[in-house]
């Protein structure tokens, strides 16, 4: 089977500002692949291009074998995208089950299977008991799990998670990690953008650190720590990006 | 098949939210009836029957109240798009394998249903006040068709504005400024013949005028040649505003892949 994500010299600029600069990614089926970088490094812009929301300014990207521009519709059928932060305002008056059923229909789950599939994914993320409560009553962690459940409705080949544990407390983060691991055990490929090095260390098979839109270093967490002699991924990150030093200088 | 599933799913979202906001639903249904009773009732005594062409001002005002309701609902029709844009949920929807048109069409479907329900309430209240449409039950259906066309036109215009403005503050500033002049620069509450010349010219370019004209003929005079003529003009205006709305929505999503 070919690569799930393959990019060549992928670039995106906004006016004069180059947000992503010649990025080359190669992600195999079944991997949890981490995209790491400081705030503003280009993670979300990269993800938005891979999720077919933003056309690249240069280079090319193929997801599940399809070009993100030329065959965007085919890509959308095969990916689940869990965004960094979506305010629940647009559906806060719906229950978790209603939101999930509506999104199941939008993902073209056959009409007769919508209820059953919504129940399955809610069960998968541990929200069955709270499925009939309004989303406005959910905690931040429950809302993130609901977003994850909705991203799984159409059994995507690739799950794109943009900062899935941002703002969550420790038990909620661990719970989310368990869900991500179990999805990977079932053969799903996961692209995980995160700011948390411990999260990447625990979950990712391989990762790329980017800064200023460019690849800085790639490898498995163990390889990166070994190559730099750093005790943790935090230290690898700081050594390669010099981010802490830059912030101090600023 | 998939398209209808998308439209129904999105319409279900609007309907569930509306049914949960019961006070909103109650006041939305009651407001036009209150306008008809108090506004038309109060102004009726001050109107010269020779100017409005009838001594039944409530019957004269029914189409105006319907248009007023559709104008107000046009603003609220665009709010979900506005907030989905600002909260990021629009991006989530656009990452799904759905047709872009479903997002717009679902709102039209919901809004036509909502406006039709309100029109039925207005006509029932008018009936209690002694107004019987001269065109009979088929005329009521034609009034609902005119309402649907006007809904299409105004919802498209409001959605075009929602796409074009940078924030909801600007949207509400513009719609707040434009709503009443749009209404008063039409034949909603006074006939065109009673207006100053310049105002009559502006009113003739206002799609509301044609919807109101068709409905007024149906309520006061029955079926006549003026009904299809006015409905035809309304169809043209709706098509134009729909084209503008589609163009603005395409612009809104042009930074995204089609």
Short mmCIF file of C-alpha atoms in Angstrom, two decimals:
data_model
loop_
_atom_site.label_atom_id
_atom_site.label_comp_id
_atom_site.label_asym_id
_atom_site.label_seq_id
_atom_site.Cartn_x
_atom_site.Cartn_y
_atom_site.Cartn_z
CA UNK A 1 0.00 0.00 0.00
CA UNK A 2 1.30 3.48 -0.86
CA UNK A 3 1.84 6.43 1.42
CA UNK A 4 -1.14 8.01 3.15
CA UNK A 5 0.36 11.49 3.01
CA UNK A 6 3.02 12.56 0.54
CA UNK A 7 4.04 16.16 0.01
CA UNK A 8 6.68 17.63 -2.26
CA UNK A 9 8.02 21.16 -1.75
CA UNK A 10 4.66 22.07 -0.21
CA UNK A 11 4.46 25.82 0.32
CA UNK A 12 1.90 28.40 1.29
CA UNK A 13 2.30 32.13 1.54
CA UNK A 14 -0.03 34.86 2.79
CA UNK A 15 1.01 38.03 1.01
CA UNK A 16 4.73 38.41 1.63
CA UNK A 17 4.77 35.99 4.55
CA UNK A 18 5.80 32.43 3.80
CA UNK A 19 3.91 30.26 6.30
CA UNK A 20 4.96 26.88 4.90
CA UNK A 21 8.17 26.59 2.93
CA UNK A 22 8.98 23.53 0.82
CA UNK A 23 7.74 20.90 3.23
CA UNK A 24 8.29 17.22 2.33
CA UNK A 25 6.29 14.68 4.32
CA UNK A 26 5.96 10.93 3.76
CA UNK A 27 3.56 9.17 6.11
CA UNK A 28 2.90 5.44 5.87
CA UNK A 29 -0.40 3.66 6.65
CA UNK A 30 -0.94 2.88 10.33
CA UNK A 31 1.53 5.45 11.65
CA UNK A 32 0.92 8.06 14.30
CA UNK A 33 2.93 10.90 12.82
CA UNK A 34 3.64 14.02 14.83
CA UNK A 35 3.88 17.51 13.37
CA UNK A 36 5.60 19.62 15.97
CA UNK A 37 6.63 23.22 16.08
CA UNK A 38 6.36 26.39 18.11
CA UNK A 39 3.29 28.61 17.78
CA UNK A 40 3.17 30.12 14.30
CA UNK A 41 5.55 27.50 12.86
CA UNK A 42 3.09 26.52 10.11
CA UNK A 43 1.47 23.41 11.61
CA UNK A 44 -2.13 24.51 11.20
CA UNK A 45 -1.50 25.93 7.72
CA UNK A 46 0.02 22.58 6.68
CA UNK A 47 -2.94 20.72 8.13
CA UNK A 48 -5.45 23.02 6.44
CA UNK A 49 -3.77 22.30 3.09
CA UNK A 50 -3.89 18.54 3.74
CA UNK A 51 -7.55 18.82 4.82
CA UNK A 52 -8.35 20.51 1.46
CA UNK A 53 -9.32 23.80 3.11
CA UNK A 54 -6.46 25.86 1.73
CA UNK A 55 -4.83 25.54 -1.69
CA UNK A 56 -1.02 25.38 -1.64
CA UNK A 57 0.89 28.28 -3.19
CA UNK A 58 3.52 25.86 -4.45
CA UNK A 59 4.48 22.19 -4.50
CA UNK A 60 2.03 19.31 -4.24
CA UNK A 61 0.31 17.15 -1.67
CA UNK A 62 -1.36 13.79 -2.03
CA UNK A 63 -3.58 12.34 0.68
CA UNK A 64 -4.72 8.71 0.48
CA UNK A 65 -3.38 8.73 -3.10
CA UNK A 66 -5.36 11.79 -4.23
CA UNK A 67 -4.18 15.30 -5.00
CA UNK A 68 -5.56 17.76 -2.43
CA UNK A 69 -6.50 20.28 -5.13
CA UNK A 70 -7.40 18.17 -8.17
CA UNK A 71 -9.30 15.49 -6.24
CA UNK A 72 -10.36 17.35 -3.09
CA UNK A 73 -13.69 15.53 -2.95
CA UNK A 74 -11.98 12.12 -2.86
CA UNK A 75 -9.64 13.33 -0.11
CA UNK A 76 -12.58 14.61 1.98
CA UNK A 77 -14.27 11.21 1.84
CA UNK A 78 -11.17 9.60 3.35
CA UNK A 79 -10.12 11.98 6.11
CA UNK A 80 -11.49 12.87 9.51
CA UNK A 81 -10.46 16.33 10.62
CA UNK A 82 -10.61 17.32 14.27
CA UNK A 83 -9.91 21.02 14.42
CA UNK A 84 -7.86 22.80 17.02
CA UNK A 85 -10.63 24.89 18.44
CA UNK A 86 -14.18 25.11 17.25
CA UNK A 87 -16.53 27.07 19.42
CA UNK A 88 -19.55 24.86 20.13
CA UNK A 89 -21.78 27.91 19.64
CA UNK A 90 -23.13 26.60 16.34
CA UNK A 91 -24.49 23.43 17.95
CA UNK A 92 -24.56 24.11 21.69
CA UNK A 93 -28.34 23.68 21.72
CA UNK A 94 -28.02 20.18 20.25
CA UNK A 95 -27.36 17.04 22.23
CA UNK A 96 -24.14 15.14 21.58
CA UNK A 97 -26.16 12.42 19.86
CA UNK A 98 -28.01 14.89 17.60
CA UNK A 99 -24.78 16.58 16.53
CA UNK A 100 -23.20 13.21 15.81
CA UNK A 101 -26.20 12.00 13.80
CA UNK A 102 -26.28 15.22 11.76
CA UNK A 103 -22.59 14.95 10.95
CA UNK A 104 -23.00 11.24 10.13
CA UNK A 105 -25.55 12.23 7.48
CA UNK A 106 -23.15 14.90 6.18
CA UNK A 107 -20.43 12.25 5.90
CA UNK A 108 -22.88 10.23 3.79
CA UNK A 109 -23.32 7.38 6.24
CA UNK A 110 -26.31 5.49 4.72
CA UNK A 111 -29.56 6.82 6.18
CA UNK A 112 -30.54 3.57 7.90
CA UNK A 113 -27.15 3.26 9.59
CA UNK A 114 -26.88 6.83 10.89
CA UNK A 115 -28.27 6.16 14.39
CA UNK A 116 -26.26 2.97 14.87
CA UNK A 117 -23.01 4.52 13.65
CA UNK A 118 -23.48 7.62 15.83
CA UNK A 119 -24.04 5.33 18.82
CA UNK A 120 -20.88 3.36 17.99
CA UNK A 121 -18.55 6.35 17.83
CA UNK A 122 -20.06 7.92 20.95
CA UNK A 123 -19.46 4.63 22.73
CA UNK A 124 -15.91 4.51 21.39
CA UNK A 125 -15.02 7.83 23.04
CA UNK A 126 -16.92 7.05 26.24
CA UNK A 127 -19.79 9.49 25.72
CA UNK A 128 -22.70 7.03 25.55
CA UNK A 129 -24.05 7.98 28.96
CA UNK A 130 -23.90 11.70 28.18
CA UNK A 131 -25.04 11.45 24.57
CA UNK A 132 -28.47 12.92 25.28
CA UNK A 133 -27.21 15.93 27.21
CA UNK A 134 -26.89 19.29 25.46
CA UNK A 135 -23.40 20.07 24.16
CA UNK A 136 -23.46 23.32 26.15
CA UNK A 137 -23.37 21.21 29.32
CA UNK A 138 -20.22 19.33 28.22
CA UNK A 139 -16.82 20.00 29.77
CA UNK A 140 -13.91 20.97 27.48
CA UNK A 141 -12.67 17.37 27.52
CA UNK A 142 -16.08 16.00 26.60
CA UNK A 143 -16.36 18.47 23.72
CA UNK A 144 -12.97 17.36 22.40
CA UNK A 145 -14.06 13.72 22.63
CA UNK A 146 -17.28 14.58 20.82
CA UNK A 147 -15.24 16.24 18.04
CA UNK A 148 -13.08 13.10 17.88
CA UNK A 149 -16.18 10.90 17.67
CA UNK A 150 -17.53 12.99 14.79
CA UNK A 151 -14.21 12.70 12.96
CA UNK A 152 -14.56 8.89 13.02
CA UNK A 153 -18.11 8.62 11.68
CA UNK A 154 -17.20 7.64 8.12
CA UNK A 155 -14.34 5.32 9.15
CA UNK A 156 -11.63 7.55 7.65
CA UNK A 157 -8.31 6.19 6.47
CA UNK A 158 -6.56 9.22 7.92
CA UNK A 159 -7.43 11.10 11.08
CA UNK A 160 -6.01 14.61 11.30
CA UNK A 161 -5.84 15.93 14.85
CA UNK A 162 -4.87 19.55 15.38
CA UNK A 163 -3.90 20.08 19.02
CA UNK A 164 -6.41 17.52 20.31
CA UNK A 165 -5.52 18.00 23.99
CA UNK A 166 -5.08 21.76 24.01
CA UNK A 167 -6.50 23.17 27.23
CA UNK A 168 -7.45 19.79 28.70
CA UNK A 169 -6.72 18.69 32.26
CA UNK A 170 -4.40 15.73 32.91
CA UNK A 171 -7.05 12.97 33.17
CA UNK A 172 -8.74 14.22 29.98
CA UNK A 173 -5.42 14.27 28.13
CA UNK A 174 -4.65 10.70 29.16
CA UNK A 175 -8.11 9.61 28.13
CA UNK A 176 -7.65 11.25 24.71
CA UNK A 177 -4.27 9.54 24.30
CA UNK A 178 -5.87 6.16 25.05
CA UNK A 179 -8.46 6.80 22.35
CA UNK A 180 -5.80 7.79 19.81
CA UNK A 181 -3.72 4.71 20.60
CA UNK A 182 -6.69 2.39 20.26
CA UNK A 183 -7.55 3.92 16.88
CA UNK A 184 -4.01 3.29 15.72
CA UNK A 185 -4.23 -0.30 16.96
CA UNK A 186 -7.21 -0.67 14.62
CA UNK A 187 -5.01 0.36 11.69
CA UNK A 188 -5.94 4.03 11.35
CA UNK A 189 -3.25 6.52 10.32
CA UNK A 190 -3.07 9.59 12.53
CA UNK A 191 -1.48 12.94 11.78
CA UNK A 192 -1.09 14.72 15.10
CA UNK A 193 -0.15 18.39 15.35
CA UNK A 194 0.81 19.28 18.86
CA UNK A 195 2.75 21.69 21.02
CA UNK A 196 3.12 19.14 23.79
CA UNK A 197 6.42 17.24 23.55
CA UNK A 198 5.39 14.65 26.14
CA UNK A 199 2.31 13.92 24.04
CA UNK A 200 4.43 13.42 20.92
CA UNK A 201 6.92 11.28 22.86
CA UNK A 202 4.19 8.98 24.16
CA UNK A 203 2.14 8.66 20.99
CA UNK A 204 4.12 9.24 17.83
CA UNK A 205 5.90 6.57 15.81
CA UNK A 206 7.72 9.31 13.88
CA UNK A 207 7.63 13.06 13.88
CA UNK A 208 8.80 16.18 12.10
CA UNK A 209 9.68 19.38 13.87
CA UNK A 210 9.00 22.46 11.77
CA UNK A 211 9.85 26.09 12.39
CA UNK A 212 9.20 29.11 10.18
CA UNK A 213 7.35 26.70 7.87
CA UNK A 214 10.44 24.58 7.21
CA UNK A 215 11.36 21.07 8.29
CA UNK A 216 13.99 21.24 11.01
CA UNK A 217 14.43 17.56 11.83
CA UNK A 218 12.55 14.27 11.42
CA UNK A 219 12.75 10.81 12.95
CA UNK A 220 11.40 8.60 15.69
CA UNK A 221 11.35 10.14 19.18
CA UNK A 222 14.09 7.69 20.24
CA UNK A 223 16.28 8.52 17.21
CA UNK A 224 15.96 12.25 17.81
CA UNK A 225 16.85 11.97 21.49
CA UNK A 226 19.77 9.69 20.70
CA UNK A 227 21.13 11.89 17.92
CA UNK A 228 21.17 15.00 20.09
CA UNK A 229 21.97 13.26 23.38
CA UNK A 230 18.96 15.05 24.84
CA UNK A 231 17.12 13.41 27.73
CA UNK A 232 13.67 14.44 26.53
CA UNK A 233 11.87 15.53 23.40
CA UNK A 234 11.50 18.95 25.01
CA UNK A 235 15.29 19.31 24.90
CA UNK A 236 15.44 18.03 21.32
CA UNK A 237 12.84 20.62 20.38
CA UNK A 238 14.66 23.49 22.08
CA UNK A 239 18.00 22.45 20.66
CA UNK A 240 16.70 22.35 17.10
CA UNK A 241 14.45 25.38 17.14
CA UNK A 242 16.32 27.59 19.63
CA UNK A 243 12.85 28.75 20.44
CA UNK A 244 13.41 29.44 24.15
CA UNK A 245 16.52 31.48 23.33
CA UNK A 246 14.59 33.47 20.73
CA UNK A 247 11.84 34.22 23.18
CA UNK A 248 14.37 35.36 25.78
CA UNK A 249 16.06 37.60 23.21
CA UNK A 250 12.70 39.12 22.30
CA UNK B 1 -29.75 11.47 -3.13
CA UNK B 2 -26.65 12.48 -1.15
CA UNK B 3 -27.50 16.12 -1.76
CA UNK B 4 -30.97 15.74 -0.26
CA UNK B 5 -29.44 13.90 2.73
CA UNK B 6 -27.06 16.84 3.29
CA UNK B 7 -29.82 19.44 2.97
CA UNK B 8 -32.11 17.51 5.34
CA UNK B 9 -29.32 17.02 7.91
CA UNK B 10 -28.44 20.72 7.93
CA UNK B 11 -32.11 21.73 8.04
CA UNK B 12 -32.55 19.37 11.01
CA UNK B 13 -29.80 21.31 12.78
CA UNK B 14 -31.71 24.60 12.38
CA UNK B 15 -35.03 23.04 13.34
CA UNK B 16 -33.72 21.40 16.52
CA UNK B 17 -32.07 24.63 17.64
CA UNK B 18 -35.28 26.58 16.96
CA UNK B 19 -37.41 24.09 18.89
CA UNK B 20 -35.02 24.27 21.87
CA UNK B 21 -35.22 28.08 21.91
CA UNK B 22 -38.91 28.13 22.77
CA UNK B 23 -39.11 31.80 23.73
CA UNK B 24 -37.48 32.71 20.43
CA UNK B 25 -40.03 30.53 18.62
CA UNK B 26 -42.94 32.01 20.56
CA UNK B 27 -41.98 35.63 19.92
CA UNK B 28 -41.10 34.93 16.28
CA UNK B 29 -44.59 33.55 15.68
CA UNK B 30 -46.39 36.22 17.70
CA UNK B 31 -44.53 39.31 16.48
CA UNK B 32 -46.15 39.65 13.03
CA UNK B 33 -49.61 39.08 14.49
CA UNK B 34 -48.95 41.82 17.07
CA UNK B 35 -47.83 44.16 14.28
CA UNK B 36 -50.97 43.46 12.33
CA UNK B 37 -53.27 44.14 15.28
CA UNK B 38 -51.55 47.21 16.70
CA UNK B 39 -49.79 48.81 13.74
CA UNK B 40 -52.47 48.34 11.13
CA UNK B 41 -55.21 48.89 13.72
CA UNK B 42 -53.72 52.19 14.87
CA UNK B 43 -52.87 53.54 11.41
CA UNK B 44 -56.15 52.41 9.86
CA UNK B 45 -58.13 55.27 11.35
CA UNK B 46 -55.67 57.85 10.03
CA UNK B 47 -55.60 56.54 6.44
CA UNK B 48 -57.66 58.10 3.69
CA UNK B 49 -59.54 55.24 1.96
CA UNK B 50 -59.26 57.14 -1.35
CA UNK B 51 -55.44 57.10 -1.04
CA UNK B 52 -55.09 53.41 -0.20
CA UNK B 53 -57.92 52.30 -2.49
CA UNK B 54 -59.94 50.50 0.20
CA UNK B 55 -61.63 51.31 3.48
CA UNK B 56 -60.22 48.09 4.99
CA UNK B 57 -56.70 49.20 5.95
CA UNK B 58 -55.98 45.95 7.82
CA UNK B 59 -56.57 44.01 4.57
CA UNK B 60 -54.36 46.55 2.77
CA UNK B 61 -51.60 46.14 5.37
CA UNK B 62 -51.55 42.31 5.53
CA UNK B 63 -49.06 42.00 2.61
CA UNK B 64 -46.91 44.75 4.20
CA UNK B 65 -46.82 42.90 7.50
CA UNK B 66 -45.84 39.70 5.65
CA UNK B 67 -43.03 41.56 3.86
CA UNK B 68 -41.93 43.13 7.15
CA UNK B 69 -41.73 39.65 8.69
CA UNK B 70 -39.70 38.28 5.78
CA UNK B 71 -37.26 41.24 5.97
CA UNK B 72 -36.67 40.59 9.68
CA UNK B 73 -36.26 36.87 9.11
CA UNK B 74 -33.84 37.51 6.24
CA UNK B 75 -31.44 39.04 8.75
CA UNK B 76 -31.77 36.11 11.16
CA UNK B 77 -31.47 33.68 8.24
CA UNK B 78 -27.88 34.74 7.66
CA UNK B 79 -26.84 34.61 11.31
CA UNK B 80 -25.87 30.91 11.42
CA UNK B 81 -23.58 31.38 8.41
CA UNK B 82 -22.09 34.45 10.06
CA UNK B 83 -21.43 32.64 13.33
CA UNK B 84 -20.22 29.43 11.63
CA UNK B 85 -17.74 31.61 9.76
CA UNK B 86 -16.54 33.29 12.95
CA UNK B 87 -16.43 30.21 15.19
CA UNK B 88 -14.63 28.02 12.64
CA UNK B 89 -17.47 25.50 12.27
CA UNK B 90 -17.80 26.53 8.60
CA UNK B 91 -14.29 25.13 8.05
CA UNK B 92 -15.30 21.88 9.70
CA UNK B 93 -18.31 21.66 7.38
CA UNK B 94 -16.18 22.48 4.34
CA UNK B 95 -13.73 19.67 5.21
CA UNK B 96 -16.60 17.19 4.83
CA UNK B 97 -17.48 15.62 1.48
CA UNK B 98 -20.57 17.82 1.06
CA UNK B 99 -21.63 20.10 -1.75
CA UNK B 100 -21.13 23.79 -1.04
CA UNK B 101 -24.67 24.49 -2.24
CA UNK B 102 -26.14 22.31 0.55
CA UNK B 103 -25.07 24.89 3.12
CA UNK B 104 -27.06 27.61 1.36
CA UNK B 105 -30.02 25.55 0.16
CA UNK B 106 -30.62 24.08 3.64
CA UNK B 107 -31.00 27.58 4.98
CA UNK B 108 -33.49 28.47 2.22
CA UNK B 109 -35.50 25.33 2.94
CA UNK B 110 -35.63 26.05 6.67
CA UNK B 111 -36.39 29.74 6.18
CA UNK B 112 -39.17 29.14 3.65
CA UNK B 113 -40.78 26.70 6.10
CA UNK B 114 -40.44 29.14 9.00
CA UNK B 115 -41.78 32.11 7.00
CA UNK B 116 -44.66 30.08 5.60
CA UNK B 117 -45.72 29.13 9.14
CA UNK B 118 -45.65 32.79 10.15
CA UNK B 119 -47.66 33.81 7.09
CA UNK B 120 -50.32 31.25 7.97
CA UNK B 121 -50.51 32.76 11.49
CA UNK B 122 -50.80 36.28 10.02
CA UNK B 123 -53.58 35.19 7.67
CA UNK B 124 -55.42 33.44 10.53
CA UNK B 125 -55.21 36.57 12.71
CA UNK B 126 -56.35 38.64 9.71
CA UNK B 127 -59.25 36.23 9.27
CA UNK B 128 -60.26 36.83 12.90
CA UNK B 129 -60.10 40.59 12.15
CA UNK B 130 -62.44 40.05 9.21
CA UNK B 131 -60.01 39.85 6.28
CA UNK B 132 -60.83 37.15 3.74
CA UNK B 133 -58.51 36.93 0.71
CA UNK B 134 -60.61 37.74 -2.37
CA UNK B 135 -58.72 35.08 -4.37
CA UNK B 136 -59.85 32.24 -2.09
CA UNK B 137 -57.83 29.23 -0.87
CA UNK B 138 -55.79 29.09 -4.10
CA UNK B 139 -54.90 32.72 -3.50
CA UNK B 140 -53.52 31.76 -0.08
CA UNK B 141 -51.26 29.27 -1.85
CA UNK B 142 -50.15 32.01 -4.25
CA UNK B 143 -49.40 34.26 -1.25
CA UNK B 144 -47.20 31.48 0.14
CA UNK B 145 -45.42 31.24 -3.23
CA UNK B 146 -44.80 35.01 -3.21
CA UNK B 147 -43.51 34.69 0.37
CA UNK B 148 -41.16 31.88 -0.66
CA UNK B 149 -39.77 33.94 -3.56
CA UNK B 150 -39.27 36.98 -1.34
CA UNK B 151 -37.62 34.76 1.28
CA UNK B 152 -35.24 33.45 -1.37
CA UNK B 153 -34.35 37.00 -2.46
CA UNK B 154 -33.83 38.45 1.02
CA UNK B 155 -32.08 35.40 2.48
CA UNK B 156 -29.67 35.41 -0.48
CA UNK B 157 -29.02 39.13 0.00
CA UNK B 158 -28.44 38.75 3.75
CA UNK B 159 -26.15 35.74 3.22
CA UNK B 160 -24.19 37.67 0.61
CA UNK B 161 -23.73 40.44 3.17
CA UNK B 162 -22.75 37.92 5.87
CA UNK B 163 -20.02 36.61 3.55
CA UNK B 164 -18.79 40.06 2.61
CA UNK B 165 -18.48 41.72 6.04
CA UNK B 166 -15.52 41.21 8.37
CA UNK B 167 -17.55 40.66 11.54
CA UNK B 168 -21.06 40.28 12.92
CA UNK B 169 -20.88 43.81 14.35
CA UNK B 170 -20.68 45.26 10.84
CA UNK B 171 -23.42 42.91 9.65
CA UNK B 172 -25.87 44.08 12.32
CA UNK B 173 -24.92 47.74 11.81
CA UNK B 174 -25.71 47.49 8.08
CA UNK B 175 -28.88 45.42 8.41
CA UNK B 176 -30.13 47.64 11.25
CA UNK B 177 -29.57 50.67 9.05
CA UNK B 178 -31.10 49.18 5.90
CA UNK B 179 -34.12 47.18 7.12
CA UNK B 180 -36.61 49.96 7.82
CA UNK B 181 -35.73 52.11 4.76
CA UNK B 182 -36.07 48.96 2.64
CA UNK B 183 -39.55 48.51 4.02
CA UNK B 184 -40.67 52.13 3.85
CA UNK B 185 -39.21 52.52 0.34
CA UNK B 186 -41.83 50.03 -0.83
CA UNK B 187 -45.59 49.91 -1.03
CA UNK B 188 -45.79 48.05 2.31
CA UNK B 189 -47.94 50.59 4.15
CA UNK B 190 -48.81 53.24 1.55
CA UNK B 191 -49.54 52.83 -2.17
CA UNK B 192 -46.94 53.93 -4.70
CA UNK B 193 -49.34 56.58 -6.02
CA UNK B 194 -49.27 58.35 -2.63
CA UNK B 195 -45.44 58.65 -2.62
CA UNK B 196 -43.30 61.56 -3.87
CA UNK B 197 -41.98 60.86 -7.37
CA UNK B 198 -38.40 60.06 -6.36
CA UNK B 199 -39.57 57.67 -3.67
CA UNK B 200 -41.89 55.92 -6.10
CA UNK B 201 -38.94 55.42 -8.48
CA UNK B 202 -36.86 53.87 -5.68
CA UNK B 203 -39.81 51.72 -4.60
CA UNK B 204 -40.21 50.37 -8.13
CA UNK B 205 -36.64 49.03 -7.94
CA UNK B 206 -37.37 47.33 -4.62
CA UNK B 207 -38.24 43.60 -4.87
CA UNK B 208 -40.51 43.99 -1.84
CA UNK B 209 -42.84 46.14 -3.92
CA UNK B 210 -43.56 43.32 -6.38
CA UNK B 211 -44.13 40.70 -3.67
CA UNK B 212 -46.48 43.09 -1.85
CA UNK B 213 -48.25 44.08 -5.06
CA UNK B 214 -48.96 40.44 -5.96
CA UNK B 215 -50.18 39.63 -2.44
CA UNK B 216 -52.27 42.79 -2.21
CA UNK B 217 -54.06 42.01 -5.45
CA UNK B 218 -54.74 38.49 -4.18
CA UNK B 219 -56.10 39.77 -0.85
CA UNK B 220 -58.12 42.77 -2.06
CA UNK B 221 -59.09 42.16 -5.70
CA UNK B 222 -58.74 38.44 -6.43
CA UNK B 223 -57.01 36.98 -9.48
CA UNK B 224 -55.93 39.50 -12.12
CA UNK B 225 -53.24 39.96 -14.75
CA UNK B 226 -51.19 41.99 -12.31
CA UNK B 227 -50.53 38.91 -10.14
CA UNK B 228 -48.37 36.93 -12.63
CA UNK B 229 -46.73 40.18 -13.74
CA UNK B 230 -45.64 41.04 -10.20
CA UNK B 231 -44.64 37.46 -9.44
CA UNK B 232 -42.58 37.46 -12.65
CA UNK B 233 -40.73 40.60 -11.54
CA UNK B 234 -40.17 38.94 -8.17
CA UNK B 235 -38.71 35.85 -9.83
CA UNK B 236 -36.24 38.05 -11.74
CA UNK B 237 -35.26 39.93 -8.55
CA UNK B 238 -34.85 36.65 -6.63
CA UNK B 239 -32.69 35.18 -9.39
CA UNK B 240 -30.47 38.28 -9.40
CA UNK B 241 -30.03 38.30 -5.62
CA UNK B 242 -29.41 34.55 -5.63
CA UNK B 243 -26.65 35.08 -8.20
CA UNK B 244 -25.11 37.78 -5.99
CA UNK B 245 -25.41 35.52 -2.93
CA UNK B 246 -23.78 32.59 -4.74
CA UNK B 247 -20.98 34.83 -6.01
CA UNK B 248 -20.28 36.16 -2.52
CA UNK B 249 -20.35 32.66 -1.03
CA UNK B 250 -17.92 31.50 -3.70
CA UNK B 251 -15.67 34.45 -2.82
CA UNK B 252 -15.92 33.57 0.86
CA UNK B 253 -14.74 30.05 0.12
CA UNK B 254 -12.32 30.98 -2.68
CA UNK B 255 -9.37 30.79 -0.30
CA UNK B 256 -10.46 27.22 0.11
CA UNK B 257 -10.42 24.47 -2.48
CA UNK B 258 -13.72 24.15 -4.31
#
